[in-house]
């Protein structure tokens, strides 16, 4: 299996399938079909079968998918069959909400460190964590071997903090700051910007 | 121009171009090229030219794009040349952060109403707004002619609240709840789920 060749658009749908399957499993369901999964996530059954076929054989004609098996395989493919330690930078309201969010643990992530630049916040607790100084990012993130970060700082600070994260060895950044980041080719960035989400909606209204 | 025919993937990039152009304009820059814009947003110049060509002629060979003109056209295309009133449902930490967020106004949105189901929160202020009872969604949202909502409720409540929003005439929902929503064909949903953003990153690590 050469994962390099799978288009980004297919990769982007796999976590959606995984989330729906985990929900089915939580509800005690053990098998599903591409039709049923498709109705759940709003994607056609044919598309789901095509997407999954990139990674092997997951279901049998007539009997559908065995949910625990498909969950295991998707978690392996997305590399969330392990727990990734995450650093959260920027302890404004959003950053604090993320640190306290309970929903990451069963999806492959644990917030291990959090940072801010304001002296009034450094040393205080957010949830279970003590806020660290952004100046310590390179040292602390590297020491903990953290590879994934969530960026919740203002746009004006985003690139500078990103440079620190890259220096610290971070390879993936989920960026909430409303600005595009410049990173080396080996670092992956995903963007979360509610205004962009809203504009993708209003186009169709 | 038949916007129905423009692929979703192209539409999804337009807000990213708009954000970068607005930033350039804020910095006093008045012209740019597809090369420069491409470096800013991490998308190839050829892709940008191809995307924009779906909507007409925006630049001249050799002189590039006039930024204020391109911003105006993108705002028209995305229908954010007006201000959309938005309802935010769920006044947990995330919902409260969204209500207080200052960054929507210059991007086409204004949070006008916010709702929660907990009696301890209803009637209290969040930012400038008084929290309303979710039971009043259909009446209040319809009375204010709000067409766009942001959903920040737990997964278990998301579909029920969505049904109310649809009843109230909402046509677009930005959903932060980690669950796929079932809506009529005329309602557009966009999803924001940080765990999915993170999983799209770890796939590549």
PDB file of C-alpha atoms in Angstrom, chain A residues 3-4 6-9 11-16 18-19 23 40-41 55 77-80 84 86 93-94 96-97 100-101 103-104 107 109 147-150 155-156 171-174 176-181 188-205, chain B residues 3-4 6-9 11-16 18-19 23 40-41 55 77-80 84 86 93-94 96-97 100-101 103-104 107 109 147-150 155-156 171-174 176-181 188-205:
ATOM      1  CA  UNK A   3      -0.221   5.919   0.939  1.00  0.00           C
ATOM      2  CA  UNK A   4       1.662   8.682  -0.916  1.00  0.00           C
ATOM      3  CA  UNK A   6      -3.970   8.518  -2.131  1.00  0.00           C
ATOM      4  CA  UNK A   7      -5.499  11.915  -3.008  1.00  0.00           C
ATOM      5  CA  UNK A   8      -5.903  14.418  -0.153  1.00  0.00           C
ATOM      6  CA  UNK A   9      -9.629  14.596  -0.760  1.00  0.00           C
ATOM      7  CA  UNK A  11      -7.778  11.178   3.120  1.00  0.00           C
ATOM      8  CA  UNK A  12      -9.964  14.070   4.293  1.00  0.00           C
ATOM      9  CA  UNK A  13     -13.043  11.807   4.320  1.00  0.00           C
ATOM     10  CA  UNK A  14     -11.510   8.932   6.300  1.00  0.00           C
ATOM     11  CA  UNK A  15     -11.771  10.681   9.703  1.00  0.00           C
ATOM     12  CA  UNK A  16     -15.439  11.366   8.953  1.00  0.00           C
ATOM     13  CA  UNK A  18     -14.127   6.762  11.443  1.00  0.00           C
ATOM     14  CA  UNK A  19     -16.152   9.166  13.577  1.00  0.00           C
ATOM     15  CA  UNK A  23     -20.540   6.330  17.045  1.00  0.00           C
ATOM     16  CA  UNK A  40     -25.050   8.828   8.124  1.00  0.00           C
ATOM     17  CA  UNK A  41     -22.244  11.001   6.768  1.00  0.00           C
ATOM     18  CA  UNK A  55      -6.672   0.745   1.265  1.00  0.00           C
ATOM     19  CA  UNK A  77      -4.355   4.172   8.356  1.00  0.00           C
ATOM     20  CA  UNK A  78      -4.843   7.544  10.097  1.00  0.00           C
ATOM     21  CA  UNK A  79      -2.160   6.574  12.652  1.00  0.00           C
ATOM     22  CA  UNK A  80      -4.500   7.162  15.573  1.00  0.00           C
ATOM     23  CA  UNK A  84      -0.355  11.639  20.036  1.00  0.00           C
ATOM     24  CA  UNK A  86      -0.290  17.735  21.518  1.00  0.00           C
ATOM     25  CA  UNK A  93     -10.827  31.552  25.387  1.00  0.00           C
ATOM     26  CA  UNK A  94     -10.453  29.196  22.448  1.00  0.00           C
ATOM     27  CA  UNK A  96      -8.472  27.223  27.112  1.00  0.00           C
ATOM     28  CA  UNK A  97     -11.582  25.504  25.743  1.00  0.00           C
ATOM     29  CA  UNK A 100     -10.258  21.407  28.719  1.00  0.00           C
ATOM     30  CA  UNK A 101     -12.017  19.553  25.861  1.00  0.00           C
ATOM     31  CA  UNK A 103     -13.246  14.603  23.310  1.00  0.00           C
ATOM     32  CA  UNK A 104      -9.696  14.112  22.032  1.00  0.00           C
ATOM     33  CA  UNK A 107      -9.694   9.837  19.015  1.00  0.00           C
ATOM     34  CA  UNK A 109      -4.809  12.796  21.004  1.00  0.00           C
ATOM     35  CA  UNK A 147       4.991  16.239  17.029  1.00  0.00           C
ATOM     36  CA  UNK A 148       1.554  17.891  16.810  1.00  0.00           C
ATOM     37  CA  UNK A 149       0.457  21.377  17.895  1.00  0.00           C
ATOM     38  CA  UNK A 150      -2.722  23.449  17.871  1.00  0.00           C
ATOM     39  CA  UNK A 155      -2.854  36.213  13.447  1.00  0.00           C
ATOM     40  CA  UNK A 156      -0.042  38.672  14.134  1.00  0.00           C
ATOM     41  CA  UNK A 171       5.492  18.080  12.087  1.00  0.00           C
ATOM     42  CA  UNK A 172       1.790  18.891  12.131  1.00  0.00           C
ATOM     43  CA  UNK A 173      -0.058  22.091  13.076  1.00  0.00           C
ATOM     44  CA  UNK A 174      -3.783  22.637  13.389  1.00  0.00           C
ATOM     45  CA  UNK A 176      -6.929  28.413  14.311  1.00  0.00           C
ATOM     46  CA  UNK A 177      -5.231  31.745  13.577  1.00  0.00           C
ATOM     47  CA  UNK A 178      -6.877  33.376  10.537  1.00  0.00           C
ATOM     48  CA  UNK A 179      -3.710  33.465   8.447  1.00  0.00           C
ATOM     49  CA  UNK A 180      -1.854  31.068   6.146  1.00  0.00           C
ATOM     50  CA  UNK A 181       1.409  29.737   7.600  1.00  0.00           C
ATOM     51  CA  UNK A 188       1.625  19.530   7.515  1.00  0.00           C
ATOM     52  CA  UNK A 189      -0.818  22.334   8.347  1.00  0.00           C
ATOM     53  CA  UNK A 190      -4.599  22.132   8.618  1.00  0.00           C
ATOM     54  CA  UNK A 191      -6.690  25.267   9.024  1.00  0.00           C
ATOM     55  CA  UNK A 192      -9.754  25.897  11.157  1.00  0.00           C
ATOM     56  CA  UNK A 193     -11.289  29.307  10.496  1.00  0.00           C
ATOM     57  CA  UNK A 194     -14.996  29.702  11.261  1.00  0.00           C
ATOM     58  CA  UNK A 195     -15.345  32.709   8.933  1.00  0.00           C
ATOM     59  CA  UNK A 196     -14.075  30.558   6.077  1.00  0.00           C
ATOM     60  CA  UNK A 197     -16.523  27.823   7.046  1.00  0.00           C
ATOM     61  CA  UNK A 198     -19.330  30.382   7.005  1.00  0.00           C
ATOM     62  CA  UNK A 199     -18.249  31.802   3.641  1.00  0.00           C
ATOM     63  CA  UNK A 200     -18.275  28.299   2.172  1.00  0.00           C
ATOM     64  CA  UNK A 201     -21.915  28.210   3.260  1.00  0.00           C
ATOM     65  CA  UNK A 202     -23.063  31.655   2.105  1.00  0.00           C
ATOM     66  CA  UNK A 203     -21.753  31.000  -1.411  1.00  0.00           C
ATOM     67  CA  UNK A 204     -24.598  28.523  -1.796  1.00  0.00           C
ATOM     68  CA  UNK A 205     -27.349  30.645  -0.201  1.00  0.00           C
TER      69      UNK A 205
ATOM     70  CA  UNK B   3     -22.422  29.055 -10.019  1.00  0.00           C
ATOM     71  CA  UNK B   4     -24.124  25.680  -9.703  1.00  0.00           C
ATOM     72  CA  UNK B   6     -18.401  25.346  -9.945  1.00  0.00           C
ATOM     73  CA  UNK B   7     -16.941  22.376  -8.052  1.00  0.00           C
ATOM     74  CA  UNK B   8     -17.069  22.500  -4.243  1.00  0.00           C
ATOM     75  CA  UNK B   9     -13.310  22.169  -4.041  1.00  0.00           C
ATOM     76  CA  UNK B  11     -15.506  27.198  -3.817  1.00  0.00           C
ATOM     77  CA  UNK B  12     -13.664  26.006  -0.712  1.00  0.00           C
ATOM     78  CA  UNK B  13     -10.502  27.842  -1.807  1.00  0.00           C
ATOM     79  CA  UNK B  14     -12.132  31.219  -2.549  1.00  0.00           C
ATOM     80  CA  UNK B  15     -12.447  32.262   1.128  1.00  0.00           C
ATOM     81  CA  UNK B  16      -8.744  31.452   1.554  1.00  0.00           C
ATOM     82  CA  UNK B  18     -10.147  36.445   0.041  1.00  0.00           C
ATOM     83  CA  UNK B  19      -8.577  36.246   3.489  1.00  0.00           C
ATOM     84  CA  UNK B  23      -4.563  40.913   4.668  1.00  0.00           C
ATOM     85  CA  UNK B  40       1.001  33.285   0.561  1.00  0.00           C
ATOM     86  CA  UNK B  41      -1.707  30.613   0.675  1.00  0.00           C
ATOM     87  CA  UNK B  55     -15.796  33.497 -12.401  1.00  0.00           C
ATOM     88  CA  UNK B  77     -19.246  35.683  -5.287  1.00  0.00           C
ATOM     89  CA  UNK B  78     -19.182  34.434  -1.681  1.00  0.00           C
ATOM     90  CA  UNK B  79     -22.127  36.725  -0.868  1.00  0.00           C
ATOM     91  CA  UNK B  80     -20.256  38.428   1.966  1.00  0.00           C
ATOM     92  CA  UNK B  84     -25.205  37.946   7.636  1.00  0.00           C
ATOM     93  CA  UNK B  86     -25.814  34.497  12.847  1.00  0.00           C
ATOM     94  CA  UNK B  93     -16.677  27.597  26.477  1.00  0.00           C
ATOM     95  CA  UNK B  94     -16.512  27.302  22.709  1.00  0.00           C
ATOM     96  CA  UNK B  96     -19.014  31.815  24.449  1.00  0.00           C
ATOM     97  CA  UNK B  97     -15.653  32.306  22.731  1.00  0.00           C
ATOM     98  CA  UNK B 100     -17.151  37.245  21.913  1.00  0.00           C
ATOM     99  CA  UNK B 101     -14.922  36.758  18.838  1.00  0.00           C
ATOM    100  CA  UNK B 103     -13.061  38.701  13.803  1.00  0.00           C
ATOM    101  CA  UNK B 104     -16.380  38.008  12.053  1.00  0.00           C
ATOM    102  CA  UNK B 107     -15.717  39.075   6.977  1.00  0.00           C
ATOM    103  CA  UNK B 109     -20.999  38.012   9.749  1.00  0.00           C
ATOM    104  CA  UNK B 147     -30.320  32.235   7.861  1.00  0.00           C
ATOM    105  CA  UNK B 148     -27.001  31.078   9.300  1.00  0.00           C
ATOM    106  CA  UNK B 149     -26.243  29.328  12.601  1.00  0.00           C
ATOM    107  CA  UNK B 150     -23.226  27.966  14.432  1.00  0.00           C
ATOM    108  CA  UNK B 155     -23.166  15.634  19.946  1.00  0.00           C
ATOM    109  CA  UNK B 156     -26.169  14.160  21.723  1.00  0.00           C
ATOM    110  CA  UNK B 171     -30.241  27.519   5.487  1.00  0.00           C
ATOM    111  CA  UNK B 172     -26.636  27.156   6.578  1.00  0.00           C
ATOM    112  CA  UNK B 173     -25.116  25.551   9.688  1.00  0.00           C
ATOM    113  CA  UNK B 174     -21.505  25.582  10.800  1.00  0.00           C
ATOM    114  CA  UNK B 176     -18.834  22.152  15.829  1.00  0.00           C
ATOM    115  CA  UNK B 177     -20.590  19.129  17.335  1.00  0.00           C
ATOM    116  CA  UNK B 178     -18.632  15.972  16.480  1.00  0.00           C
ATOM    117  CA  UNK B 179     -21.474  14.304  14.595  1.00  0.00           C
ATOM    118  CA  UNK B 180     -22.862  14.382  11.053  1.00  0.00           C
ATOM    119  CA  UNK B 181     -26.212  16.166  10.747  1.00  0.00           C
ATOM    120  CA  UNK B 188     -25.864  23.541   3.715  1.00  0.00           C
ATOM    121  CA  UNK B 189     -23.725  22.202   6.558  1.00  0.00           C
ATOM    122  CA  UNK B 190     -20.013  22.745   7.125  1.00  0.00           C
ATOM    123  CA  UNK B 191     -18.165  20.847   9.854  1.00  0.00           C
ATOM    124  CA  UNK B 192     -15.468  22.004  12.231  1.00  0.00           C
ATOM    125  CA  UNK B 193     -14.051  19.154  14.290  1.00  0.00           C
ATOM    126  CA  UNK B 194     -10.520  19.592  15.628  1.00  0.00           C
ATOM    127  CA  UNK B 195     -10.013  15.828  16.054  1.00  0.00           C
ATOM    128  CA  UNK B 196     -10.753  15.373  12.357  1.00  0.00           C
ATOM    129  CA  UNK B 197      -8.314  18.171  11.527  1.00  0.00           C
ATOM    130  CA  UNK B 198      -5.674  16.425  13.638  1.00  0.00           C
ATOM    131  CA  UNK B 199      -6.356  13.038  12.036  1.00  0.00           C
ATOM    132  CA  UNK B 200      -5.927  14.585   8.595  1.00  0.00           C
ATOM    133  CA  UNK B 201      -2.478  15.595   9.812  1.00  0.00           C
ATOM    134  CA  UNK B 202      -1.371  12.361  11.475  1.00  0.00           C
ATOM    135  CA  UNK B 203      -2.154  10.383   8.324  1.00  0.00           C
ATOM    136  CA  UNK B 204       0.852  12.080   6.759  1.00  0.00           C
ATOM    137  CA  UNK B 205       3.255  11.742   9.715  1.00  0.00           C
TER     138      UNK B 205
END
